[in-house]
Coordinates of C-alpha atoms in Angstrom, one line a residue:
Chain N
M1 CA 57.7 149.4 20.6
Y2 CA 61.3 149.4 22.2
L3 CA 59.7 152.1 24.8
K4 CA 56.8 149.0 25.4
T5 CA 60.1 146.4 25.8
A6 CA 62.0 148.3 27.8
G7 CA 59.7 148.9 30.6
S8 CA 58.9 145.6 30.5
V9 CA 61.8 144.6 31.6
L10 CA 62.7 147.6 34.1
V11 CA 59.3 146.7 36.1
I12 CA 60.4 142.6 36.1
A13 CA 63.7 143.7 36.9
A14 CA 62.2 146.0 39.5
S15 CA 60.2 143.3 41.3
T16 CA 62.8 140.7 41.1
W17 CA 65.1 142.9 42.7
L18 CA 62.6 143.4 45.9
G19 CA 61.7 139.7 45.7
C20 CA 65.8 139.1 46.2
L21 CA 65.4 142.1 49.0
M22 CA 63.4 139.8 51.5
G23 CA 65.9 137.4 50.5
R24 CA 68.5 139.2 52.0
E25 CA 66.4 140.5 54.8
L26 CA 66.0 136.8 55.8
Y27 CA 70.1 136.1 55.7
E28 CA 70.8 139.0 57.8
R29 CA 68.7 137.7 60.7
L30 CA 71.1 134.7 60.6
D31 CA 74.1 136.8 61.1
R32 CA 72.2 138.7 64.2
L33 CA 71.7 135.7 65.5
S34 CA 74.7 133.7 64.5
T35 CA 76.8 136.9 66.2
M36 CA 74.9 136.8 69.6
K37 CA 75.3 133.1 69.7
R38 CA 79.4 134.0 69.6
I39 CA 78.6 137.1 72.0
F40 CA 77.0 134.7 74.5
L41 CA 79.9 132.2 73.5
V42 CA 82.4 134.8 74.9
I43 CA 80.2 135.6 78.1
R44 CA 80.6 132.2 78.9
Q45 CA 84.3 132.0 78.7
E46 CA 84.8 135.4 80.3
I47 CA 82.7 134.3 83.5
L48 CA 84.1 130.8 83.7
Y49 CA 87.4 131.6 83.7
S50 CA 87.7 134.7 84.8
G51 CA 84.6 135.4 87.8
M52 CA 84.3 139.1 87.0
P53 CA 81.2 140.3 88.2
L54 CA 78.8 141.3 85.3
F55 CA 79.5 144.7 84.2
E56 CA 83.3 143.9 83.8
V57 CA 82.2 141.0 81.7
F58 CA 79.9 143.3 79.8
G59 CA 82.8 146.2 79.3
N60 CA 85.4 143.2 77.9
V61 CA 83.1 141.8 75.9
S62 CA 82.1 144.7 74.0
K63 CA 85.7 145.2 72.7
R64 CA 85.0 142.3 70.4
F65 CA 82.5 143.4 68.7
E66 CA 81.1 146.1 66.4
D67 CA 77.9 148.1 66.8
P68 CA 74.6 148.0 67.9
Y69 CA 76.5 145.3 70.1
K70 CA 79.1 147.2 71.7
T71 CA 77.0 150.2 72.3
W72 CA 74.5 147.7 73.8
M73 CA 77.4 146.2 75.9
L74 CA 78.7 149.5 77.2
A75 CA 75.4 150.4 78.3
L76 CA 74.6 147.5 80.2
E77 CA 78.3 147.9 81.6
H78 CA 77.4 151.3 82.8
R79 CA 73.9 150.7 84.0
A80 CA 75.3 147.4 85.8
K81 CA 77.9 149.9 87.8
E82 CA 75.6 152.4 88.5
R83 CA 73.1 149.8 90.4
N84 CA 70.1 153.0 90.7
E85 CA 67.4 150.8 88.6
G86 CA 66.1 148.3 90.4
G87 CA 66.6 144.4 89.4
F88 CA 68.9 143.1 86.2
M89 CA 65.7 141.5 84.5
E90 CA 64.7 145.5 84.3
I91 CA 68.4 146.6 83.0
W92 CA 68.5 143.6 80.3
K93 CA 65.0 143.6 78.7
D94 CA 65.2 147.9 78.3
S95 CA 68.5 147.6 77.0
L96 CA 68.0 144.8 74.4
Y97 CA 64.8 146.5 73.1
Q98 CA 66.6 150.4 73.4
Y99 CA 70.0 149.2 71.5
L100 CA 69.0 146.3 69.6
G101 CA 65.3 146.7 68.7
T102 CA 65.9 149.6 67.0
H103 CA 68.8 148.0 64.8
G104 CA 66.5 145.3 62.9
W105 CA 66.1 142.6 65.4
Q106 CA 62.2 140.9 65.1
K107 CA 60.4 141.0 68.0
K108 CA 60.2 137.3 68.2
D109 CA 64.0 136.9 68.8
L110 CA 64.1 139.2 71.3
E111 CA 61.6 137.5 73.2
T112 CA 63.9 134.5 73.8
L113 CA 66.9 136.8 75.1
E114 CA 64.8 138.4 77.1
G115 CA 64.6 135.6 79.9
L116 CA 67.9 135.4 80.3
G117 CA 68.2 138.5 82.0
M118 CA 65.7 137.2 84.8
E119 CA 68.1 134.5 85.3
M120 CA 71.6 136.0 85.4
A121 CA 71.9 138.1 88.5
G122 CA 71.3 135.3 91.3
M123 CA 73.2 132.0 89.8
D124 CA 75.9 130.7 91.0
R125 CA 78.9 129.8 88.3
E126 CA 77.8 126.7 87.3
E127 CA 74.6 127.2 87.0
L128 CA 74.9 130.4 84.9
V129 CA 77.3 128.9 82.6
K130 CA 74.8 126.4 82.1
V131 CA 71.9 128.4 81.8
L132 CA 74.1 130.3 78.9
E133 CA 75.2 126.8 77.0
L134 CA 70.9 126.3 76.8
Y135 CA 70.5 130.0 75.8
I136 CA 73.2 129.1 73.1
E137 CA 72.3 126.0 72.1
R138 CA 68.7 127.3 71.6
L139 CA 70.6 130.0 69.1
E140 CA 72.5 127.5 67.6
W141 CA 68.4 125.8 66.3
K142 CA 67.2 129.2 65.2
V143 CA 70.5 129.3 63.0
E144 CA 70.4 125.5 61.5
D145 CA 66.4 126.2 61.0
G146 CA 67.0 129.3 59.6
K147 CA 69.7 127.8 56.7
K148 CA 67.5 125.3 56.0
E149 CA 64.6 127.9 55.3
M150 CA 66.5 130.0 53.5
G151 CA 67.5 128.6 50.2
Q152 CA 63.7 127.8 49.5
K153 CA 62.5 131.0 50.9
N154 CA 64.7 132.9 49.1
R155 CA 64.2 131.2 45.6
I156 CA 60.1 131.4 46.6
F157 CA 61.0 135.5 46.9
R158 CA 62.8 135.3 43.6
S159 CA 60.3 133.6 41.7
L160 CA 57.5 135.7 43.2
G161 CA 58.9 139.2 42.5
L162 CA 59.2 137.4 39.0
M163 CA 56.0 136.5 38.6
G164 CA 55.1 139.9 39.9
G165 CA 56.6 141.8 37.9
I166 CA 55.4 139.9 34.6
F167 CA 52.0 140.0 35.9
A168 CA 52.4 143.8 36.8
V169 CA 53.9 144.1 32.8
V170 CA 50.7 141.9 31.6
L171 CA 48.3 144.3 33.4
L172 CA 50.3 147.4 32.2
L173 CA 50.1 146.0 28.5
Chain C
M1 CA 86.9 151.6 86.4
L2 CA 84.7 152.1 88.9
E3 CA 84.4 156.1 90.1
R4 CA 85.5 156.3 93.7
K5 CA 82.7 157.1 96.3
T6 CA 84.2 159.5 98.6
T7 CA 81.8 159.6 101.6
K8 CA 81.0 156.7 103.9
Q9 CA 77.5 158.0 103.4
S10 CA 77.6 157.2 99.5
Q11 CA 80.0 154.1 100.0
I12 CA 76.8 152.8 101.8
M13 CA 73.5 154.4 100.3
A14 CA 75.0 152.6 96.6
F15 CA 73.7 149.5 97.9
L16 CA 70.7 150.1 99.9
P17 CA 67.3 149.3 98.7
A18 CA 65.4 152.3 97.4
N19 CA 63.1 152.3 99.8
M20 CA 65.3 152.7 102.8
R21 CA 67.5 155.0 101.2
E22 CA 66.1 158.3 101.9
L23 CA 64.9 157.1 105.4
C24 CA 68.7 156.2 105.9
R25 CA 69.9 159.9 104.4
S26 CA 67.9 161.7 106.8
Q27 CA 68.6 159.6 110.3
I28 CA 71.6 158.0 109.9
D29 CA 74.8 160.0 111.1
F30 CA 77.3 157.9 109.0
E31 CA 80.0 158.9 110.5
H32 CA 79.0 158.0 114.0
A33 CA 77.1 154.4 113.1
Q34 CA 78.9 151.3 113.6
E35 CA 76.5 149.3 112.0
I36 CA 72.9 148.3 110.5
R37 CA 71.3 145.3 110.4
V38 CA 68.4 144.6 107.7
R39 CA 66.3 141.6 108.6
N40 CA 63.3 140.1 106.2
G41 CA 60.0 141.2 108.3
K42 CA 61.9 142.6 111.2
P43 CA 62.1 146.6 112.1
V44 CA 65.7 147.8 110.6
V45 CA 67.7 148.8 113.2
Y46 CA 71.3 150.8 113.3
M47 CA 73.9 151.3 116.4
E48 CA 75.4 155.1 116.4
N49 CA 77.8 156.2 119.2
G50 CA 76.8 152.5 120.9
A51 CA 73.4 152.8 121.1
E52 CA 70.7 151.1 118.8
R53 CA 68.0 153.0 117.2
T54 CA 65.5 151.5 115.0
L55 CA 64.9 153.3 111.0
L56 CA 61.0 154.9 111.2
D57 CA 58.9 155.9 108.2
K58 CA 56.2 158.5 109.1
G59 CA 57.0 157.5 112.8
M60 CA 56.5 153.8 112.8
P61 CA 59.4 151.8 112.3
Y62 CA 60.7 150.7 108.8
R63 CA 60.2 146.6 108.6
A64 CA 62.4 145.4 105.6
D65 CA 61.1 142.8 103.4
E66 CA 62.8 140.2 100.9
N67 CA 62.5 142.5 97.9
D68 CA 65.3 144.9 100.0
L69 CA 67.3 142.1 100.9
R70 CA 67.4 140.7 97.2
E71 CA 67.8 144.4 95.9
I72 CA 71.1 144.5 98.7
L73 CA 72.6 141.8 97.2
D74 CA 72.3 142.6 93.7
Y75 CA 73.8 145.8 94.5
I76 CA 76.6 144.7 96.7
S77 CA 77.4 142.2 94.5
H78 CA 76.8 144.4 91.1
Y79 CA 74.1 141.3 89.9
S80 CA 76.8 138.7 89.5
R81 CA 76.5 136.6 92.6
Y82 CA 78.5 134.0 90.5
A83 CA 81.4 136.7 91.0
Y84 CA 81.2 136.4 94.8
E85 CA 80.8 132.7 95.5
N86 CA 83.9 132.2 97.7
E87 CA 82.9 135.5 99.9
M88 CA 79.5 134.4 100.2
R89 CA 80.2 131.1 101.8
Q90 CA 82.9 132.5 104.6
G91 CA 79.3 134.7 105.3
F92 CA 80.8 137.9 104.3
L93 CA 81.4 140.3 101.8
T94 CA 83.7 143.3 101.6
V95 CA 82.4 146.9 99.6
E96 CA 83.5 150.0 98.7
G97 CA 85.3 151.9 101.5
G98 CA 85.7 148.5 103.2
H99 CA 82.6 148.3 104.7
R100 CA 82.1 144.2 105.7
I101 CA 78.4 142.8 105.2
G102 CA 77.7 140.3 107.0
L103 CA 74.7 137.2 105.1
S104 CA 73.0 134.9 106.6
G105 CA 70.2 133.0 105.3
K106 CA 70.1 129.0 104.0
V107 CA 73.1 127.7 103.6
I108 CA 73.5 124.9 100.9
V109 CA 76.0 122.0 102.5
E110 CA 77.9 119.5 99.9
G111 CA 80.2 117.3 100.9
G112 CA 80.0 118.6 104.6
R113 CA 81.2 122.2 103.7
V114 CA 79.1 125.0 102.9
K115 CA 79.2 125.6 99.6
N116 CA 77.0 128.6 98.9
M117 CA 74.3 130.3 100.8
K118 CA 70.7 131.1 99.7
Y119 CA 67.4 132.4 100.6
I120 CA 69.4 135.5 102.6
S121 CA 67.0 136.5 105.6
S122 CA 69.2 138.8 107.5
V123 CA 71.9 141.2 106.6
N124 CA 74.4 143.2 108.7
I125 CA 76.6 146.3 107.1
R126 CA 79.9 147.0 109.5
I127 CA 80.4 150.6 108.4
A128 CA 84.4 150.5 108.4
H129 CA 86.0 153.4 110.5
E130 CA 90.0 153.8 110.1
V131 CA 91.3 156.3 112.7
R132 CA 94.6 157.5 111.8
G133 CA 96.9 158.3 114.7
C134 CA 95.1 156.1 117.0
A135 CA 98.6 154.3 117.6
D136 CA 100.6 156.9 118.2
D137 CA 101.2 156.3 121.7
I138 CA 102.6 152.8 121.1
F139 CA 105.7 153.5 118.7
P140 CA 108.1 154.9 121.5
Y141 CA 108.0 151.8 123.4
V142 CA 107.7 149.4 120.7
T143 CA 110.5 150.8 118.9
S144 CA 114.1 150.3 119.1
E145 CA 116.7 152.0 117.0
R146 CA 114.4 153.2 114.1
Q147 CA 113.3 149.4 113.7
M148 CA 110.0 147.7 115.1
M149 CA 110.0 145.0 117.8
H150 CA 108.3 141.8 117.3
T151 CA 104.8 143.3 118.9
L152 CA 101.5 141.4 120.2
L153 CA 98.5 143.0 120.2
I154 CA 95.9 142.0 122.8
A155 CA 92.5 142.9 123.4
P156 CA 89.0 141.2 123.8
P157 CA 86.2 141.9 121.2
G158 CA 85.2 145.2 120.5
G159 CA 88.6 146.2 122.0
G160 CA 90.1 148.3 118.8
K161 CA 92.7 145.4 117.7
T162 CA 92.2 145.5 113.8
T163 CA 92.4 149.1 114.0
V164 CA 95.0 150.1 116.1
L165 CA 97.0 147.4 114.0
R166 CA 95.9 149.0 110.5
D167 CA 97.2 152.2 111.8
M168 CA 100.6 150.6 112.9
I169 CA 100.9 149.2 109.6
R170 CA 100.1 152.5 108.0
Q171 CA 103.2 154.2 110.0
I172 CA 105.4 151.8 109.9
S173 CA 105.4 151.3 106.2
D174 CA 105.3 155.6 105.4
G175 CA 107.8 155.9 108.2
N176 CA 107.4 158.1 111.3
Q177 CA 110.0 159.8 113.9
Y178 CA 110.0 156.2 115.9
V179 CA 110.5 154.0 112.9
K180 CA 112.3 154.1 109.3
G181 CA 109.8 153.5 107.0
C182 CA 110.2 149.9 105.2
T183 CA 108.3 147.1 103.5
V184 CA 105.4 145.7 105.4
G185 CA 103.5 142.3 104.7
V186 CA 100.0 142.1 105.6
V187 CA 97.7 138.7 105.3
D188 CA 94.5 140.2 105.4
E189 CA 92.5 136.8 106.0
R190 CA 89.0 138.0 106.3
S191 CA 89.4 141.6 104.2
E192 CA 89.3 143.7 107.3
I193 CA 92.7 145.4 107.8
A194 CA 93.0 146.6 104.2
G195 CA 89.3 146.4 103.0
M196 CA 89.9 145.2 99.4
Y197 CA 87.8 146.1 97.1
L198 CA 88.1 145.0 93.5
G199 CA 92.0 145.2 94.1
R200 CA 92.4 148.4 95.5
E201 CA 92.6 149.2 99.3
Q202 CA 89.9 150.9 100.7
N203 CA 92.1 151.9 103.9
H204 CA 95.1 153.3 104.1
L205 CA 98.3 151.2 104.5
G206 CA 101.0 153.3 103.6
I207 CA 103.1 153.3 100.6
R208 CA 105.1 150.2 101.1
T209 CA 102.5 147.7 101.9
D210 CA 101.7 144.2 100.2
V211 CA 98.5 142.9 100.9
L212 CA 97.2 139.4 100.3
D213 CA 93.9 139.4 100.3
G214 CA 91.2 136.5 101.6
C215 CA 94.0 134.3 102.4
M216 CA 94.6 131.4 105.2
K217 CA 97.3 133.4 107.7
A218 CA 99.6 130.4 107.8
E219 CA 99.7 130.1 104.4
G220 CA 99.8 133.5 103.2
M221 CA 102.7 134.8 106.1
M222 CA 104.8 131.8 103.9
M223 CA 103.8 132.9 100.4
L224 CA 104.6 136.5 101.3
V225 CA 108.0 135.8 103.3
R226 CA 109.3 133.8 100.0
S227 CA 107.5 135.9 97.6
M228 CA 107.3 139.9 99.0
A229 CA 110.7 140.0 101.2
P230 CA 108.6 142.4 103.7
R231 CA 110.9 143.4 106.9
V232 CA 107.5 143.7 108.7
L233 CA 104.7 141.0 108.5
A234 CA 101.5 142.1 109.9
V235 CA 98.4 139.5 110.5
D236 CA 95.1 139.7 112.8
E237 CA 93.9 137.5 115.2
L238 CA 96.4 134.3 116.1
G239 CA 95.1 131.8 116.9
M240 CA 95.5 127.7 115.2
E241 CA 98.9 126.0 115.8
E242 CA 99.5 126.2 111.8
D243 CA 99.4 130.5 112.8
I244 CA 102.0 129.5 115.5
H245 CA 104.1 127.5 112.9
A246 CA 104.1 130.4 110.2
V247 CA 104.9 133.1 112.8
E248 CA 107.9 131.1 114.0
Y249 CA 109.0 130.4 110.2
A250 CA 108.6 134.3 109.4
M251 CA 111.0 135.2 113.0
H252 CA 113.8 132.8 111.4
C253 CA 113.7 134.4 107.8
G254 CA 114.4 138.1 109.6
C255 CA 110.4 139.2 109.5
K256 CA 109.7 141.4 112.5
M257 CA 106.1 140.7 113.5
V258 CA 103.5 142.5 114.6
A259 CA 100.3 140.4 115.2
T260 CA 96.9 140.4 117.5
V261 CA 95.3 137.9 119.4
H262 CA 92.1 137.9 121.4
G263 CA 92.5 138.2 125.1
T264 CA 92.1 140.4 128.4
S265 CA 95.3 140.0 129.8
L266 CA 98.8 138.6 128.9
K267 CA 98.0 136.2 131.3
E268 CA 95.1 134.7 129.5
V269 CA 97.3 135.2 126.4
E270 CA 99.9 132.6 128.2
E271 CA 97.3 129.9 128.8
K272 CA 96.5 129.7 125.5
P273 CA 97.7 126.2 124.1
Y274 CA 100.0 127.0 121.1
L275 CA 101.0 130.7 122.1
R276 CA 102.2 129.7 125.3
K277 CA 105.1 128.1 123.8
L278 CA 105.9 131.7 122.0
I279 CA 105.9 133.6 124.9
E280 CA 107.9 131.1 127.2
E281 CA 110.4 131.5 124.3
K282 CA 110.1 135.3 124.6
R283 CA 110.1 135.7 120.8
F284 CA 107.9 138.3 120.9
E285 CA 109.8 141.3 122.8
R286 CA 106.3 143.4 123.4
Y287 CA 103.1 142.6 124.3
V288 CA 100.5 145.6 124.0
L289 CA 97.3 145.0 126.0
L290 CA 94.0 147.1 124.8
A291 CA 91.3 148.5 126.4
G292 CA 87.3 146.9 125.9
P293 CA 84.8 147.1 124.2
S294 CA 83.7 150.9 126.0
H295 CA 87.4 152.0 125.1
A296 CA 88.4 150.7 122.1
G297 CA 91.7 151.1 121.0
R298 CA 93.2 152.6 124.2
V299 CA 96.2 151.2 125.4
E300 CA 96.3 149.6 128.9
K301 CA 99.8 148.2 129.7
I302 CA 102.5 147.4 127.6
Y303 CA 105.1 144.7 128.7
G304 CA 108.4 143.9 127.3
R305 CA 109.9 140.4 126.4
D306 CA 110.2 139.0 129.9
K307 CA 106.7 140.8 130.9
K308 CA 108.2 143.3 133.0
L309 CA 105.4 146.5 133.0
L310 CA 106.9 148.8 130.7
F311 CA 104.0 151.0 130.9
S312 CA 100.8 151.3 132.9
K313 CA 97.6 153.7 131.7
Q314 CA 96.0 153.1 135.3
E315 CA 98.7 154.0 137.3
R316 CA 100.0 156.7 134.7
M317 CA 103.4 155.8 134.8
E318 CA 106.3 155.1 132.3
L319 CA 108.6 152.3 134.4
C320 CA 111.6 151.7 131.7
I321 CA 111.7 152.2 128.2

């Protein structure tokens, strides 16, 4: 009797914990998008006020962030400096998937950022700053939308986890 | 920091498109090439030892396309055209090694001024050649008691004025048997003398040289005199009225001037409206006339302050020192 009760409690706790974990994944996605927004803000400032070429901008920005963003920026710095790889679009896209795709970034979020690579190399300062502002705004929207949904989805995931656990207990018993 | 590429070939290969690299590596002698011209839809041509040649691909002229030009522009700007807006507005960029890339294409005009250049249709890669020692023969005539005299170098386009000036700056800065090493200020309006690239001189200008890169001559001379206290001030291609006023100011401040001007003879230079005054007032102490493009850098004649001939290559005589 006591064993059954203990087992039931454990099953319900485990499934509720799984539900919370899924909610945590939402939170981490928002954190990634917010970090990327801060990175773009810093890049925008560097371009606007220093006018340095991109490889220097990436090198400077990498010092202000932790991995995987630091490694990503350093890789961009290195590849932009070497100039052996055709267009900047290829460098940008490859490095996005290589360094961020393997650290939890979802494909739909990476696709949002891909287009920036095509535009960065050929623009004058004014146009580039406006494009960066557009991407920053886009990331802001994603973060705001995500925050609005997060509370609701967290509750749903926790409830599903709890219900799932109770259902499993009922089945097992 | 960028690692410095040591040879002309590696410096120029760094910004050639992938399609052209191997062809250029096998056909062009970069130590003797003067320029490479890449035009959209046309054969790539280059000048080597004064002769024009065509870049070949399997026996046929290699025709550049817009992808080649886009790639060149991406590489010379490090994928950052926005960082080189000022240079593109002037129509050229300087790259590592001091080589100048001239650009031609659709100009964007705003408010009556060139704002930017888009749709680049042709590129002229001028390969820099530093000739150390080309000014050796001049120093006995332009120095007195180990000090420089106010000197004006005169030559037609392609006559080697800038190359000789560069060597003079280096020797004045470092010192030699004729002149004691001293601080030299250089106003390098078109980045041809020092070939500054990312803040680094690509040509050797000596250990005591300060360079104002990309600055207009008149303003630059004033700035250097006030801030860097040069003993000698060097500028290339005097011409405008404000340049001449700045030269006068610098001379009044005690700087020795070493300058160049376009011309084929001293008489022709005297007819230039703003320079005539300086020559009549005997401000310059020496006039050095260089030969034309066929013998670039060769000293033809040297005149004294009062236009007395001191040296003539043709007559092979030294009249007076």
